[in-house]
Amino acid sequence: VKFVSYAPLAAALLAAPPAHAFVTPPSSTVVVKNQSKQQYSPLSSYKKHELAFTNNIPTTTTLRSSSSSDINPYSSPQLDTDALLKYATSAITELSLFAATFQLLDVAFSQLLNLDSIPVPFAFLLFYGCSLKSRVFNPLNNQRPDRSKAVDGEGSSGFRDRVMPSWTPPGVTFPIMWVLIIGPIRAYSASLIVSSTGSFLCLPIMAFMLHLTIGDIWNTINNTEKRYGAAVIGVLCVVLSAANASYQYYGVDPFAGKLLGGTLIWLCTAAALITDTWRLNPSSEEGGLVPLYPVVGEAETSFMWFGNGGDDDEQ
């Protein structure tokens, strides 16, 4: 009997992989680190691809809501009653502070200083300051165009930051008019009224303060909020309030009334400029004009005194 050794054949069969074995290709072999040892698992590749496929499936759906910048507020314009309420509140606040200040001055000059008349130089400086800085009594952001940028012909809030008429005066014209011409005329005419009445708190002076207050609110509408339509109505109110103050002045001192009335020439020019600017800045590409009232969504009216202020400059 001849014995045949099957040891080499058994070794070969054990060394060969079985037909049903799962062989991981080298390119998809995943190294799984387990503390200090590195182990190779054929199922790691399958789990890796399974996780990759799962991660590509969105598990949540995010809904994007349209912001105010995505919606044209003029497509269905609504009156901004909140803005109107804040305009009225700021006007009452400014006029009340002016009245209180003038009452204190009257008491100081008549009872504390025992003066029969108010010095004209003091009244001139006081009203010149009011003409340029009346907005310190207004809680809104009454930002003026930047004077240095206007002189250089650059854009700033309210000037060259929108399409403006071709006949717009050079930027240097505005500080010259407000600081060197309009301001002194206002101050001198008001000092004549105070000299005639012997009191700061009187109807003509408060009519002048109303004119300044409306001008401050108009600066908020035109420069800060850029409400081109409402700015047209606002500047017309500025003109009418100046005419009313001139009329009140004329009843006390005709010369003072004529002086203040002379500022209407510049104010009417400014009104024409604002109106033409409104025409050149339509609400849409189709050329529709912006409504002549504050519209919800075109701007946000906020009080500067409560942390929403901005830079300003001379009127």
Coordinates of C-alpha atoms in Angstrom, one line a residue:
V1 CA 0.0 0.0 0.0
K2 CA 1.4 3.2 -1.1
F3 CA 0.7 6.2 1.1
V4 CA 0.4 9.6 -0.5
S5 CA 1.0 12.7 1.6
Y6 CA -1.8 15.3 1.2
A7 CA -0.1 17.9 3.3
P8 CA 1.1 20.1 0.3
L9 CA -2.5 20.1 -1.3
A10 CA -4.2 21.0 2.0
A11 CA -1.8 23.8 2.5
A12 CA -2.5 25.2 -1.0
L13 CA -6.3 25.0 -0.4
L14 CA -6.1 26.8 2.9
A15 CA -4.0 29.5 1.4
A16 CA -6.4 30.2 -1.4
P17 CA -9.4 32.5 -0.7
P18 CA -12.8 30.9 -0.7
A19 CA -15.2 31.7 -3.6
H20 CA -17.6 33.6 -1.4
A21 CA -15.0 35.7 0.4
F22 CA -15.4 39.6 0.3
V23 CA -12.2 41.1 -1.0
T24 CA -11.8 44.8 -0.5
P25 CA -10.0 46.5 -3.4
P26 CA -6.8 48.3 -2.4
S27 CA -8.2 51.6 -3.6
S28 CA -11.1 51.5 -1.1
T29 CA -9.3 50.0 1.9
V30 CA -10.0 52.1 4.9
V31 CA -7.5 52.4 7.8
V32 CA -9.3 52.2 11.1
K33 CA -7.2 53.4 14.0
N34 CA -7.8 51.7 17.3
Q35 CA -5.5 53.3 19.9
S36 CA -2.0 52.2 19.0
K37 CA -2.9 49.5 16.5
Q38 CA -3.9 49.9 12.9
Q39 CA -6.5 47.4 11.7
Y40 CA -7.8 46.9 8.2
S41 CA -11.5 46.0 8.0
P42 CA -13.2 45.1 4.7
L43 CA -16.5 46.4 6.0
S44 CA -15.0 49.8 6.7
S45 CA -15.0 50.7 3.0
Y46 CA -18.7 49.8 2.8
K47 CA -19.6 51.9 5.9
K48 CA -17.5 54.8 4.5
H49 CA -19.4 54.9 1.2
E50 CA -22.7 54.4 3.0
L51 CA -22.1 57.4 5.3
A52 CA -21.0 59.5 2.4
F53 CA -24.2 58.8 0.6
T54 CA -26.3 59.5 3.7
N55 CA -24.5 62.8 4.3
N56 CA -25.4 64.0 0.8
I57 CA -29.1 63.7 1.6
P58 CA -30.5 66.9 3.1
T59 CA -32.2 66.1 6.4
T60 CA -33.7 69.5 6.9
T61 CA -35.2 72.1 4.6
T62 CA -34.5 75.8 5.2
L63 CA -37.1 78.2 4.1
R64 CA -35.7 81.6 3.1
S65 CA -38.0 84.5 3.8
S66 CA -37.9 87.6 1.7
S67 CA -36.3 90.6 3.4
S68 CA -37.4 94.2 3.0
S69 CA -34.5 94.7 0.5
D70 CA -36.0 92.0 -1.8
I71 CA -39.4 93.6 -1.9
N72 CA -40.2 96.7 -3.8
P73 CA -42.1 98.9 -1.2
Y74 CA -43.7 100.9 -4.1
S75 CA -45.4 97.9 -5.7
S76 CA -48.2 98.2 -3.2
P77 CA -47.4 101.4 -1.3
Q78 CA -48.7 101.8 2.2
L79 CA -48.6 105.0 4.3
D80 CA -45.9 104.8 7.0
T81 CA -48.0 105.9 10.0
D82 CA -45.2 105.1 12.4
A83 CA -42.9 107.5 10.6
L84 CA -45.6 110.3 10.7
L85 CA -46.0 109.7 14.4
K86 CA -42.3 110.0 15.0
Y87 CA -42.1 113.2 12.9
A88 CA -44.9 114.7 15.0
T89 CA -43.3 113.6 18.3
S90 CA -39.9 115.1 17.3
A91 CA -41.6 118.4 16.2
I92 CA -43.4 118.7 19.6
T93 CA -40.2 117.9 21.4
E94 CA -38.1 120.5 19.6
L95 CA -40.7 123.3 19.9
S96 CA -41.2 122.5 23.6
L97 CA -37.4 122.7 24.3
F98 CA -37.1 125.9 22.4
A99 CA -40.0 127.4 24.3
A100 CA -38.6 126.3 27.7
T101 CA -35.1 127.7 26.8
F102 CA -36.6 131.1 25.7
Q103 CA -38.7 131.2 28.9
L104 CA -35.6 130.7 31.0
L105 CA -33.8 133.4 29.1
D106 CA -36.6 135.9 29.6
V107 CA -36.5 135.2 33.3
A108 CA -32.8 135.5 33.4
F109 CA -32.7 138.9 31.6
S110 CA -35.7 140.5 33.3
Q111 CA -35.4 139.3 36.9
L112 CA -31.8 138.1 37.4
L113 CA -29.9 140.7 35.3
N114 CA -32.5 143.4 35.6
L115 CA -32.0 144.5 32.0
D116 CA -34.7 146.6 30.3
S117 CA -33.7 145.3 26.9
I118 CA -32.0 142.3 25.4
P119 CA -28.6 143.0 24.0
V120 CA -28.8 142.7 20.2
P121 CA -25.3 141.0 19.8
F122 CA -26.3 138.3 22.3
A123 CA -29.6 137.7 20.4
F124 CA -27.8 137.6 17.1
L125 CA -25.3 135.0 18.3
L126 CA -28.1 132.9 19.9
F127 CA -30.3 132.9 16.7
Y128 CA -27.3 132.3 14.5
G129 CA -26.5 129.2 16.5
C130 CA -30.2 128.2 16.3
S131 CA -30.1 128.6 12.5
L132 CA -27.2 126.2 12.1
K133 CA -27.6 123.8 15.0
S134 CA -31.3 123.8 15.8
R135 CA -31.3 120.0 15.4
V136 CA -29.7 119.5 18.8
F137 CA -33.3 119.8 20.2
N138 CA -34.6 117.3 17.7
P139 CA -34.5 113.6 18.6
L140 CA -34.3 112.4 15.0
N141 CA -31.2 112.0 12.9
N142 CA -31.2 115.3 11.0
Q143 CA -28.0 114.6 9.1
R144 CA -26.8 117.3 6.7
P145 CA -24.7 116.7 3.7
D146 CA -21.0 116.6 4.4
R147 CA -19.7 120.1 3.8
S148 CA -16.1 119.2 2.8
K149 CA -17.4 116.6 0.4
A150 CA -19.9 119.0 -1.1
V151 CA -17.2 121.6 -1.7
D152 CA -15.1 118.9 -3.4
G153 CA -18.1 117.9 -5.5
E154 CA -18.2 114.4 -3.9
G155 CA -21.4 112.6 -2.9
S156 CA -22.7 112.5 0.7
S157 CA -26.1 112.0 2.3
G158 CA -28.5 114.3 0.5
F159 CA -26.1 115.5 -2.2
R160 CA -24.8 113.6 -5.2
D161 CA -25.9 110.3 -3.7
R162 CA -28.8 110.1 -6.1
V163 CA -29.6 111.3 -9.7
M164 CA -29.8 115.1 -9.5
P165 CA -30.8 117.7 -12.1
S166 CA -28.1 119.0 -14.5
W167 CA -28.7 122.5 -13.2
T168 CA -27.8 121.6 -9.6
P169 CA -25.5 124.3 -8.2
P170 CA -21.9 123.5 -7.4
G171 CA -21.4 121.9 -4.0
V172 CA -19.5 125.0 -2.7
T173 CA -22.7 127.0 -3.2
F174 CA -24.6 125.3 -0.4
P175 CA -22.3 126.1 2.6
I176 CA -21.9 129.6 1.4
M177 CA -25.6 130.2 1.2
W178 CA -26.5 128.5 4.6
V179 CA -23.5 129.7 6.7
L180 CA -22.7 133.1 5.2
I181 CA -26.0 134.4 3.9
I182 CA -29.1 132.6 5.2
G183 CA -27.8 132.1 8.7
P184 CA -26.9 135.8 9.3
I185 CA -30.2 137.0 7.8
R186 CA -32.1 134.7 10.1
A187 CA -30.1 135.8 13.1
Y188 CA -30.3 139.5 12.5
S189 CA -34.0 139.6 11.7
A190 CA -34.8 137.5 14.8
S191 CA -32.7 139.8 17.0
L192 CA -34.7 142.8 15.6
I193 CA -37.9 141.0 16.7
V194 CA -36.6 140.3 20.2
S195 CA -35.4 143.9 20.5
S196 CA -38.8 145.2 19.6
T197 CA -40.9 142.8 21.8
G198 CA -38.4 142.6 24.7
S199 CA -38.9 138.9 24.9
F200 CA -37.5 135.7 23.4
L201 CA -40.7 133.7 23.9
C202 CA -43.2 135.4 21.6
L203 CA -45.3 134.4 18.6
P204 CA -43.0 135.6 15.8
I205 CA -40.0 133.9 17.3
M206 CA -41.9 130.7 17.8
A207 CA -43.1 130.9 14.2
F208 CA -39.4 131.0 13.2
M209 CA -38.6 128.0 15.5
L210 CA -41.4 126.1 13.8
H211 CA -39.7 126.9 10.5
L212 CA -36.4 125.5 11.8
T213 CA -38.1 122.5 13.2
I214 CA -39.8 121.6 9.9
G215 CA -36.5 122.1 8.2
D216 CA -34.8 119.6 10.7
I217 CA -37.5 117.0 10.0
W218 CA -37.1 117.6 6.3
N219 CA -33.4 116.9 6.5
T220 CA -34.2 113.5 8.2
I221 CA -36.7 112.7 5.4
N222 CA -34.4 113.8 2.5
N223 CA -30.9 113.1 3.7
T224 CA -31.1 110.3 6.2
E225 CA -34.1 108.3 5.0
K226 CA -33.9 109.3 1.3
R227 CA -37.7 109.4 0.9
Y228 CA -37.7 111.3 -2.4
G229 CA -41.5 111.7 -2.6
A230 CA -42.1 112.8 1.0
A231 CA -39.1 115.2 0.7
V232 CA -41.1 117.2 -1.9
I233 CA -44.0 117.7 0.5
G234 CA -41.5 118.4 3.3
V235 CA -39.7 121.1 1.4
L236 CA -43.0 122.8 0.5
C237 CA -43.8 122.9 4.2
V238 CA -40.4 124.5 4.8
V239 CA -41.2 127.2 2.3
L240 CA -44.7 127.8 3.8
S241 CA -43.4 128.0 7.3
A242 CA -40.7 130.5 6.3
A243 CA -43.5 132.6 4.6
N244 CA -45.5 132.4 7.8
A245 CA -42.6 133.5 10.0
S246 CA -41.9 136.4 7.6
Y247 CA -45.5 137.4 7.9
Q248 CA -45.4 137.3 11.7
Y249 CA -42.2 139.3 11.7
Y250 CA -43.7 141.9 9.4
G251 CA -46.4 142.6 12.0
V252 CA -43.8 143.5 14.6
D253 CA -41.0 145.0 12.4
P254 CA -41.6 145.3 8.7
F255 CA -37.9 145.5 7.9
A256 CA -37.3 142.2 9.8
G257 CA -40.2 140.6 7.9
K258 CA -38.7 141.7 4.6
L259 CA -35.3 140.4 5.6
L260 CA -36.6 136.9 6.5
G261 CA -38.8 136.9 3.4
G262 CA -35.7 137.3 1.2
T263 CA -34.6 133.8 2.2
L264 CA -37.7 132.5 0.3
I265 CA -35.8 133.0 -2.9
W266 CA -33.2 130.4 -1.9
L267 CA -35.8 128.1 -0.4
C268 CA -37.9 128.2 -3.5
T269 CA -34.8 127.3 -5.5
A270 CA -34.2 124.4 -3.2
A271 CA -37.8 123.3 -3.5
A272 CA -37.5 123.2 -7.3
L273 CA -34.3 121.2 -7.0
I274 CA -35.9 118.7 -4.7
T275 CA -38.9 118.3 -6.9
D276 CA -36.8 117.8 -10.0
T277 CA -34.7 115.2 -8.1
W278 CA -37.9 113.3 -7.2
R279 CA -38.8 113.3 -10.9
L280 CA -35.4 111.9 -11.9
N281 CA -35.5 109.0 -9.3
P282 CA -38.5 106.8 -10.2
S283 CA -39.6 104.0 -8.0
S284 CA -39.1 101.4 -10.8
E285 CA -37.5 100.9 -14.2
E286 CA -40.9 101.6 -15.8
G287 CA -40.6 105.2 -14.6
G288 CA -43.3 105.3 -11.9
L289 CA -42.8 108.2 -9.5
V290 CA -42.3 107.6 -5.8
P291 CA -45.5 108.5 -3.8
L292 CA -45.6 111.9 -2.1
Y293 CA -45.9 110.4 1.4
P294 CA -43.8 108.1 3.6
V295 CA -44.1 104.5 2.4
V296 CA -43.7 101.5 4.6
G297 CA -40.4 99.7 3.7
E298 CA -38.6 102.5 1.9
A299 CA -36.8 103.6 5.1
E300 CA -36.8 103.2 8.9
T301 CA -37.5 106.3 11.1
S302 CA -35.6 106.1 14.4
F303 CA -34.7 108.4 17.2
M304 CA -31.0 109.4 17.3
W305 CA -31.3 110.1 21.1
F306 CA -31.8 106.4 21.7
G307 CA -28.7 105.0 20.0
N308 CA -29.6 105.3 16.3
G309 CA -27.7 108.5 15.4
G310 CA -25.4 109.4 12.7
D311 CA -22.8 112.0 11.7
D312 CA -24.0 115.4 10.6
D313 CA -22.7 118.7 9.4
E314 CA -23.8 122.2 8.8
Q315 CA -27.1 122.8 7.0

